[in-house]
Coordinates of C-alpha atoms in Angstrom, one line a residue:
Chain A
X1 CA 0.0 0.0 0.0
X2 CA 1.3 3.4 -1.0
X3 CA 0.6 7.0 0.2
X4 CA -1.6 7.3 -2.9
X5 CA -3.8 4.4 -1.7
X6 CA -4.1 6.0 1.7
X7 CA -4.9 9.3 0.1
X8 CA -7.7 7.7 -1.9
X9 CA -9.3 6.3 1.3
X10 CA -9.0 9.7 2.9
X11 CA -10.5 11.5 -0.1
X12 CA -13.5 9.1 -0.2
X13 CA -14.3 9.5 3.5
X14 CA -13.5 13.2 3.6
X15 CA -15.8 14.0 0.7
X16 CA -18.7 12.0 2.2
X17 CA -18.2 13.6 5.7
X18 CA -17.9 17.2 4.4
X19 CA -20.9 16.7 2.1
X20 CA -23.1 15.6 4.9
X21 CA -21.8 18.2 7.3
X22 CA -22.5 21.0 4.8
X23 CA -26.0 19.7 4.2
X24 CA -26.4 20.0 8.0
X25 CA -24.9 23.5 8.4
X26 CA -27.0 24.8 5.5
X27 CA -30.2 23.4 7.2
X28 CA -29.2 25.2 10.4
X29 CA -28.3 28.5 8.6
X30 CA -31.4 28.5 6.4
X31 CA -33.7 27.8 9.4
X32 CA -32.2 30.8 11.3
X33 CA -32.7 32.9 8.1
X34 CA -36.3 31.7 7.8
X35 CA -35.7 30.4 4.3
X36 CA -38.3 27.6 4.5
X37 CA -37.9 26.7 0.8
X38 CA -34.4 25.4 1.5
X39 CA -35.4 23.2 4.4
X40 CA -35.9 19.5 4.3
X41 CA -38.5 19.6 7.1
X42 CA -41.4 22.0 7.6
X43 CA -40.5 23.0 11.1
X44 CA -37.5 25.4 11.6
X45 CA -36.7 23.8 15.0
X46 CA -36.8 20.3 13.5
X47 CA -34.6 21.5 10.7
X48 CA -32.0 22.7 13.2
X49 CA -32.1 19.3 15.0
X50 CA -31.7 17.5 11.6
X51 CA -28.8 19.9 10.7
X52 CA -27.0 19.3 14.0
X53 CA -27.5 15.5 13.6
X54 CA -26.1 15.6 10.1
X55 CA -23.0 17.6 11.2
X56 CA -22.3 15.4 14.2
X57 CA -23.1 12.2 12.2
X58 CA -20.7 13.3 9.5
X59 CA -17.8 13.7 11.9
X60 CA -18.7 10.5 13.8
X61 CA -18.7 8.7 10.4
X62 CA -15.3 10.1 9.4
X63 CA -13.6 9.2 12.7
X64 CA -15.2 5.8 13.1
X65 CA -14.6 4.4 9.6
X66 CA -11.2 3.0 10.8
X67 CA -13.2 0.7 13.1
X68 CA -14.7 -1.3 10.3
X69 CA -12.6 -0.4 7.2
X70 CA -9.0 -1.7 6.7
X71 CA -6.4 1.0 6.4
X72 CA -3.1 2.4 7.8
X73 CA -4.4 2.4 11.4
X74 CA -3.8 -1.2 12.6
X75 CA -1.4 -2.5 15.3
X76 CA 2.3 -1.6 15.1
X77 CA 4.4 -4.0 13.1
X78 CA 7.9 -3.8 11.6
X79 CA 6.6 -5.1 8.3
X80 CA 3.6 -2.7 7.9
X81 CA 3.0 0.6 6.2
X82 CA 3.7 4.1 7.5
X83 CA 0.3 5.2 8.9
X84 CA -1.2 6.7 12.0
X85 CA 1.1 9.1 13.9
X86 CA 3.9 8.2 11.5
X87 CA 4.1 4.7 13.0
X88 CA 4.7 1.5 11.0
X89 CA 1.4 -0.3 11.3
X90 CA -0.5 -3.3 9.8
X91 CA -3.1 -2.5 7.1
X92 CA -6.2 -3.5 9.1
X93 CA -9.1 -2.0 11.2
X94 CA -8.3 0.1 14.2
X95 CA -8.8 -0.8 17.8
X96 CA -10.9 1.5 20.0
X97 CA -7.7 2.5 21.9
X98 CA -6.1 3.8 18.7
X99 CA -9.3 5.2 17.2
X100 CA -8.5 8.9 17.9
X101 CA -5.0 8.7 16.5
X102 CA -6.1 6.7 13.4
X103 CA -6.7 9.8 11.2
X104 CA -3.6 11.6 12.4
X105 CA -1.6 10.8 9.3
X106 CA 1.0 13.2 7.8
X107 CA 0.3 14.5 4.3
X108 CA 3.5 13.0 3.0
X109 CA 2.2 9.6 4.1
X110 CA -1.2 10.0 2.4
X111 CA -3.1 12.4 4.8
X112 CA -4.5 15.7 3.7
X113 CA -2.5 18.9 3.8
X114 CA -4.3 22.2 4.4
X115 CA -4.0 22.9 0.7
X116 CA -5.7 19.7 -0.2
X117 CA -8.6 20.5 2.2
X118 CA -8.8 23.9 0.5
X119 CA -9.5 22.1 -2.8
X120 CA -11.7 19.2 -1.6
X121 CA -13.8 21.0 0.9
X122 CA -15.3 23.5 -1.6
X123 CA -16.1 20.6 -3.9
X124 CA -18.0 18.7 -1.2
X125 CA -19.7 21.9 0.0
X126 CA -20.7 22.9 -3.6
X127 CA -22.2 19.5 -4.2
X128 CA -24.1 19.7 -0.9
X129 CA -25.4 23.2 -1.8
X130 CA -26.7 22.0 -5.2
X131 CA -28.2 18.9 -3.5
X132 CA -29.9 21.2 -1.0
X133 CA -31.6 23.3 -3.7
X134 CA -32.7 20.2 -5.7
X135 CA -33.9 18.1 -2.7
X136 CA -35.7 20.9 -1.0
X137 CA -37.4 21.8 -4.3
X138 CA -38.6 18.2 -4.7
X139 CA -39.8 18.0 -1.1
X140 CA -41.8 21.3 -1.4
X141 CA -42.9 20.7 -5.0
X142 CA -46.6 21.1 -4.1
X143 CA -46.0 24.5 -2.6
X144 CA -47.0 27.9 -4.1
X145 CA -45.4 29.2 -7.3
X146 CA -43.5 32.5 -7.2
X147 CA -45.2 35.6 -8.6
X148 CA -44.9 35.6 -12.4
X149 CA -43.3 39.1 -12.3
X150 CA -40.3 39.0 -9.9
X151 CA -39.6 42.7 -9.1
X152 CA -36.3 42.5 -7.3
X153 CA -33.0 40.6 -7.4
X154 CA -33.4 39.2 -3.9
X155 CA -31.9 35.7 -4.4
X156 CA -32.8 33.2 -1.7
X157 CA -35.3 35.7 -0.2
X158 CA -37.7 34.3 -2.8
X159 CA -37.2 30.8 -1.3
X160 CA -39.1 31.9 1.8
X161 CA -42.3 31.4 -0.2
X162 CA -41.3 29.1 -3.0
X163 CA -38.6 26.6 -4.1
X164 CA -35.4 27.0 -6.0
X165 CA -36.6 25.1 -9.1
X166 CA -39.6 27.4 -9.4
X167 CA -37.8 30.6 -8.7
X168 CA -34.6 30.2 -10.7
X169 CA -36.1 30.9 -14.1
X170 CA -38.1 34.0 -13.3
X171 CA -35.2 35.3 -11.2
X172 CA -32.8 34.9 -14.2
X173 CA -35.4 36.5 -16.4
X174 CA -35.5 39.5 -14.2
X175 CA -31.7 39.7 -14.2
X176 CA -31.6 39.5 -18.0
X177 CA -33.6 42.7 -18.2
X178 CA -31.8 44.5 -15.4
X179 CA -28.2 43.4 -15.5
X180 CA -27.0 46.5 -17.3
X181 CA -28.4 48.8 -14.6
X182 CA -27.1 46.5 -11.8
X183 CA -23.6 46.6 -13.3
X184 CA -23.9 50.4 -13.8
X185 CA -25.0 50.8 -10.1
X186 CA -21.8 49.1 -8.9
X187 CA -19.5 51.1 -11.1
X188 CA -21.2 54.4 -10.7
X189 CA -19.1 57.5 -10.3
X190 CA -18.5 58.2 -6.7
X191 CA -18.1 54.5 -5.9
X192 CA -14.6 52.9 -5.5
X193 CA -14.3 51.9 -9.2
X194 CA -16.3 54.8 -10.6
X195 CA -13.2 55.9 -12.6
X196 CA -13.2 52.6 -14.5
X197 CA -16.7 53.4 -15.8
X198 CA -15.6 56.9 -16.8
X199 CA -12.5 55.5 -18.6
X200 CA -14.6 53.0 -20.6
X201 CA -17.1 55.7 -21.5
X202 CA -14.3 58.0 -22.7
X203 CA -12.6 55.3 -24.8
X204 CA -15.9 54.3 -26.4
X205 CA -16.8 57.9 -27.2
X206 CA -13.6 58.4 -29.1
Chain B
X1 CA 13.2 28.6 22.9
X2 CA 12.5 30.1 26.3
X3 CA 11.9 28.7 29.8
X4 CA 8.2 29.5 29.6
X5 CA 7.7 27.4 26.4
X6 CA 9.9 24.6 27.7
X7 CA 8.3 24.3 31.2
X8 CA 4.7 24.6 30.0
X9 CA 5.2 22.1 27.2
X10 CA 6.9 19.6 29.4
X11 CA 4.3 20.0 32.1
X12 CA 1.4 19.5 29.7
X13 CA 3.0 16.6 27.8
X14 CA 4.9 14.8 30.5
X15 CA 3.1 15.6 33.8
X16 CA -0.5 15.6 32.5
X17 CA 0.2 13.3 29.5
X18 CA 0.1 9.6 29.9
X19 CA -3.4 9.6 31.4
X20 CA -5.2 7.4 28.9
X21 CA -8.7 9.1 28.5
X22 CA -7.1 12.6 28.4
X23 CA -4.5 11.4 25.7
X24 CA -7.4 9.8 23.8
X25 CA -9.4 13.1 23.8
X26 CA -6.4 15.3 23.0
X27 CA -5.4 13.2 20.0
X28 CA -9.0 13.7 18.7
X29 CA -9.0 17.5 19.3
X30 CA -5.6 17.8 17.7
X31 CA -6.8 16.2 14.5
X32 CA -6.6 18.1 11.2
X33 CA -10.1 17.0 10.4
X34 CA -12.2 17.9 13.5
X35 CA -11.8 21.5 14.4
X36 CA -10.4 23.1 11.1
X37 CA -13.5 22.0 9.0
X38 CA -15.7 23.6 11.6
X39 CA -14.2 27.0 10.7
X40 CA -15.2 26.4 7.0
X41 CA -18.6 25.1 7.9
X42 CA -19.3 28.3 10.0
X43 CA -18.6 30.4 7.0
X44 CA -21.1 28.5 4.9
X45 CA -23.8 28.7 7.6
X46 CA -23.3 32.5 7.8
X47 CA -24.2 32.8 4.1
X48 CA -27.8 31.9 4.9
X49 CA -28.3 33.1 8.4
X50 CA -29.5 36.7 7.7
X51 CA -33.2 37.3 8.3
X52 CA -33.7 39.7 5.4
X53 CA -32.0 40.6 2.0
X54 CA -29.9 43.5 3.5
X55 CA -28.7 41.6 6.5
X56 CA -28.0 38.5 4.4
X57 CA -26.0 40.7 1.9
X58 CA -23.9 42.1 4.8
X59 CA -23.3 38.6 6.2
X60 CA -22.3 37.2 2.8
X61 CA -19.8 40.0 2.5
X62 CA -18.4 39.0 5.9
X63 CA -18.2 35.4 4.7
X64 CA -16.1 36.6 1.8
X65 CA -14.0 38.5 4.2
X66 CA -13.4 35.4 6.2
X67 CA -12.4 33.4 3.1
X68 CA -9.9 36.2 2.1
X69 CA -8.6 36.3 5.7
X70 CA -7.9 32.6 5.5
X71 CA -6.1 33.0 2.2
X72 CA -4.0 35.9 3.6
X73 CA -3.3 33.9 6.8
X74 CA -2.0 30.9 4.8
X75 CA 0.1 33.2 2.7
X76 CA 1.7 34.9 5.8
X77 CA 2.1 31.5 7.5
X78 CA 4.1 30.3 4.5
X79 CA 6.4 33.3 4.7
X80 CA 6.9 33.0 8.4
X81 CA 7.5 29.3 8.1
X82 CA 10.4 30.2 5.8
X83 CA 11.7 32.9 8.1
X84 CA 11.5 31.1 11.5
X85 CA 12.8 27.6 11.2
X86 CA 11.8 26.7 14.8
X87 CA 12.1 23.1 15.8
X88 CA 9.0 21.3 17.0
X89 CA 9.0 20.4 20.8
X90 CA 9.5 16.7 20.1
X91 CA 12.6 17.6 18.1
X92 CA 13.9 20.3 20.5
X93 CA 13.3 18.3 23.6
X94 CA 13.5 14.7 22.6
X95 CA 14.2 13.3 26.1
X96 CA 11.3 15.2 27.7
X97 CA 8.5 15.1 25.1
X98 CA 6.5 12.1 24.0
X99 CA 5.0 12.8 20.5
X100 CA 1.3 12.0 20.4
X101 CA 0.7 13.1 16.8
X102 CA 2.4 12.5 13.4
X103 CA 5.9 14.0 13.1
X104 CA 5.1 17.2 11.3
X105 CA 7.9 18.3 9.0
X106 CA 7.2 22.1 8.8
X107 CA 8.5 24.6 11.4
X108 CA 6.7 24.9 14.7
X109 CA 6.0 28.7 14.6
X110 CA 3.3 29.7 14.1
X111 CA 0.5 27.2 14.9
X112 CA -1.4 27.1 11.6
X113 CA -4.9 25.9 12.7
X114 CA -5.0 28.4 15.5
X115 CA -4.1 31.3 13.1
X116 CA -6.8 30.2 10.6
X117 CA -9.4 29.8 13.4
X118 CA -8.7 33.3 14.8
X119 CA -8.9 34.8 11.3
X120 CA -12.4 33.3 10.8
X121 CA -13.5 34.1 14.4
X122 CA -12.6 37.8 14.1
X123 CA -13.9 38.1 10.6
X124 CA -17.3 36.8 11.7
X125 CA -17.5 38.8 14.9
X126 CA -20.1 41.3 13.5
X127 CA -22.4 38.4 12.6
X128 CA -22.6 36.9 16.1
X129 CA -20.5 37.5 19.2
X130 CA -21.4 34.0 20.5
X131 CA -20.3 32.3 17.2
X132 CA -17.1 34.3 17.2
X133 CA -16.2 33.5 20.7
X134 CA -17.0 29.8 20.1
X135 CA -14.7 29.7 17.0
X136 CA -11.9 31.5 18.9
X137 CA -12.3 29.0 21.8
X138 CA -12.1 26.1 19.3
X139 CA -9.0 27.6 17.8
X140 CA -7.4 27.8 21.2
X141 CA -8.5 24.2 22.1
X142 CA -6.8 22.8 18.9
X143 CA -3.7 24.8 19.8
X144 CA -3.7 23.6 23.4
X145 CA -4.2 20.0 22.3
X146 CA -1.2 20.2 20.0
X147 CA 1.0 21.6 22.8
X148 CA -0.2 18.7 24.8
X149 CA 0.6 16.3 21.9
X150 CA 4.2 17.8 21.7
X151 CA 3.9 19.5 18.3
X152 CA 3.7 23.1 19.3
X153 CA 5.1 25.4 22.0
X154 CA 2.7 27.8 23.7
X155 CA 4.2 30.8 22.1
X156 CA 3.5 29.2 18.6
X157 CA -0.2 29.2 19.6
X158 CA -0.1 32.8 21.0
X159 CA 1.7 34.2 18.0
X160 CA -0.7 32.4 15.7
X161 CA -3.7 33.9 17.5
X162 CA -2.4 37.4 17.1
X163 CA -1.5 36.8 13.5
X164 CA -4.9 35.3 12.7
X165 CA -6.8 38.1 14.5
X166 CA -5.0 40.7 12.5
X167 CA -5.7 39.2 9.1
X168 CA -9.4 40.2 8.8
X169 CA -8.2 43.8 9.0
X170 CA -6.1 43.2 5.9
X171 CA -8.9 41.3 4.2
X172 CA -11.2 44.2 4.9
X173 CA -8.9 46.5 2.9
X174 CA -8.8 44.0 0.0
X175 CA -12.6 43.8 0.0
X176 CA -12.9 47.6 -0.1
X177 CA -10.5 47.6 -3.0
X178 CA -12.6 45.1 -5.0
X179 CA -15.9 46.2 -3.6
X180 CA -17.9 46.5 -6.9
X181 CA -16.6 43.2 -8.2
X182 CA -17.6 41.4 -4.9
X183 CA -21.0 43.1 -5.0
X184 CA -21.5 42.1 -8.6
X185 CA -20.6 38.5 -7.8
X186 CA -23.2 38.5 -5.1
X187 CA -25.8 40.1 -7.4
X188 CA -25.1 37.3 -10.0
X189 CA -25.4 34.7 -7.3
X190 CA -28.8 36.2 -6.3
X191 CA -29.9 36.1 -9.9
X192 CA -29.4 32.3 -9.8
X193 CA -31.3 32.4 -6.4
X194 CA -28.4 30.8 -4.6
X195 CA -27.3 33.6 -2.3

């Protein structure tokens, strides 16, 4: 077994855990924000409980996988692989005593560096966000439709009374008509980049 | 290395260390995968926590600020790691310190997870004082557990806390510089009804 094999195991478990944890934290955040169209359950309090369970469950999953899945967290042996805490260990399941050290593996031995987490966490979190919008839309599919004429670019505020799948088209339609003025607002004279707008205008007028 | 660092590290690692349940818990708290992901999860939660569009917009900008603060912290950490080649406690005091973590190869100063944790905690302070204090406490706990495990000195953790706490100020300056671009990105995200 090589550090690459260890890295593959870490990647699988890390992605699953961070996906579930992000699902959970989004449920907690959306329930505090009153965005009922993003919740998996009707009650905000129940959604917070579900979110907390998902977060805790994700971390419990990640740290208990070594109990039932073979990996670089077995008993020490001179003929093993470099694994937990830099020790030479047998490729097997972890004991309860070694469980909390099982995931402490250096990045050069197949663990994750901070940089690797910086790449894989956003991927897992992005997938969890997309899943949240789709799953919550399916759960609340019988709910009310958004008004046909959306009059503001309010984003998830619309999900307080509808679902993402019902809102996204009218919201993009509103943006299609308004994007020029929204861009102009941000680059208006007097704002930090107002000079850029002035420069573009001058160049175009020549 | 000073007497303060040496004595505190030896006391935590040698005098307290060796008590099974405490070692077990500290190894868990020192993990790269328990506390550090909580900082990132807190940022995601903040994106949706606002009660109305204005408040949500403000919090989303603070979430951006936290992300930039993390990036700035990692950049400064990389520079400092190159400048201060400080040995880890288990290397500097091999006869006194029992390593309870993997043998990290980068320099001891500063304590990376603590710096990142403080950067997020301070950046999100305007969202919730309780959340911010909780994140700062978590950053200190992970630093403490790593002193216990023999991979950091106390001053590595203290220096990291100061460094991390200062980074949101730098991130705030960067956000002001790119204000319209950030706002425009949020407007586009709103058009897709995802922010």
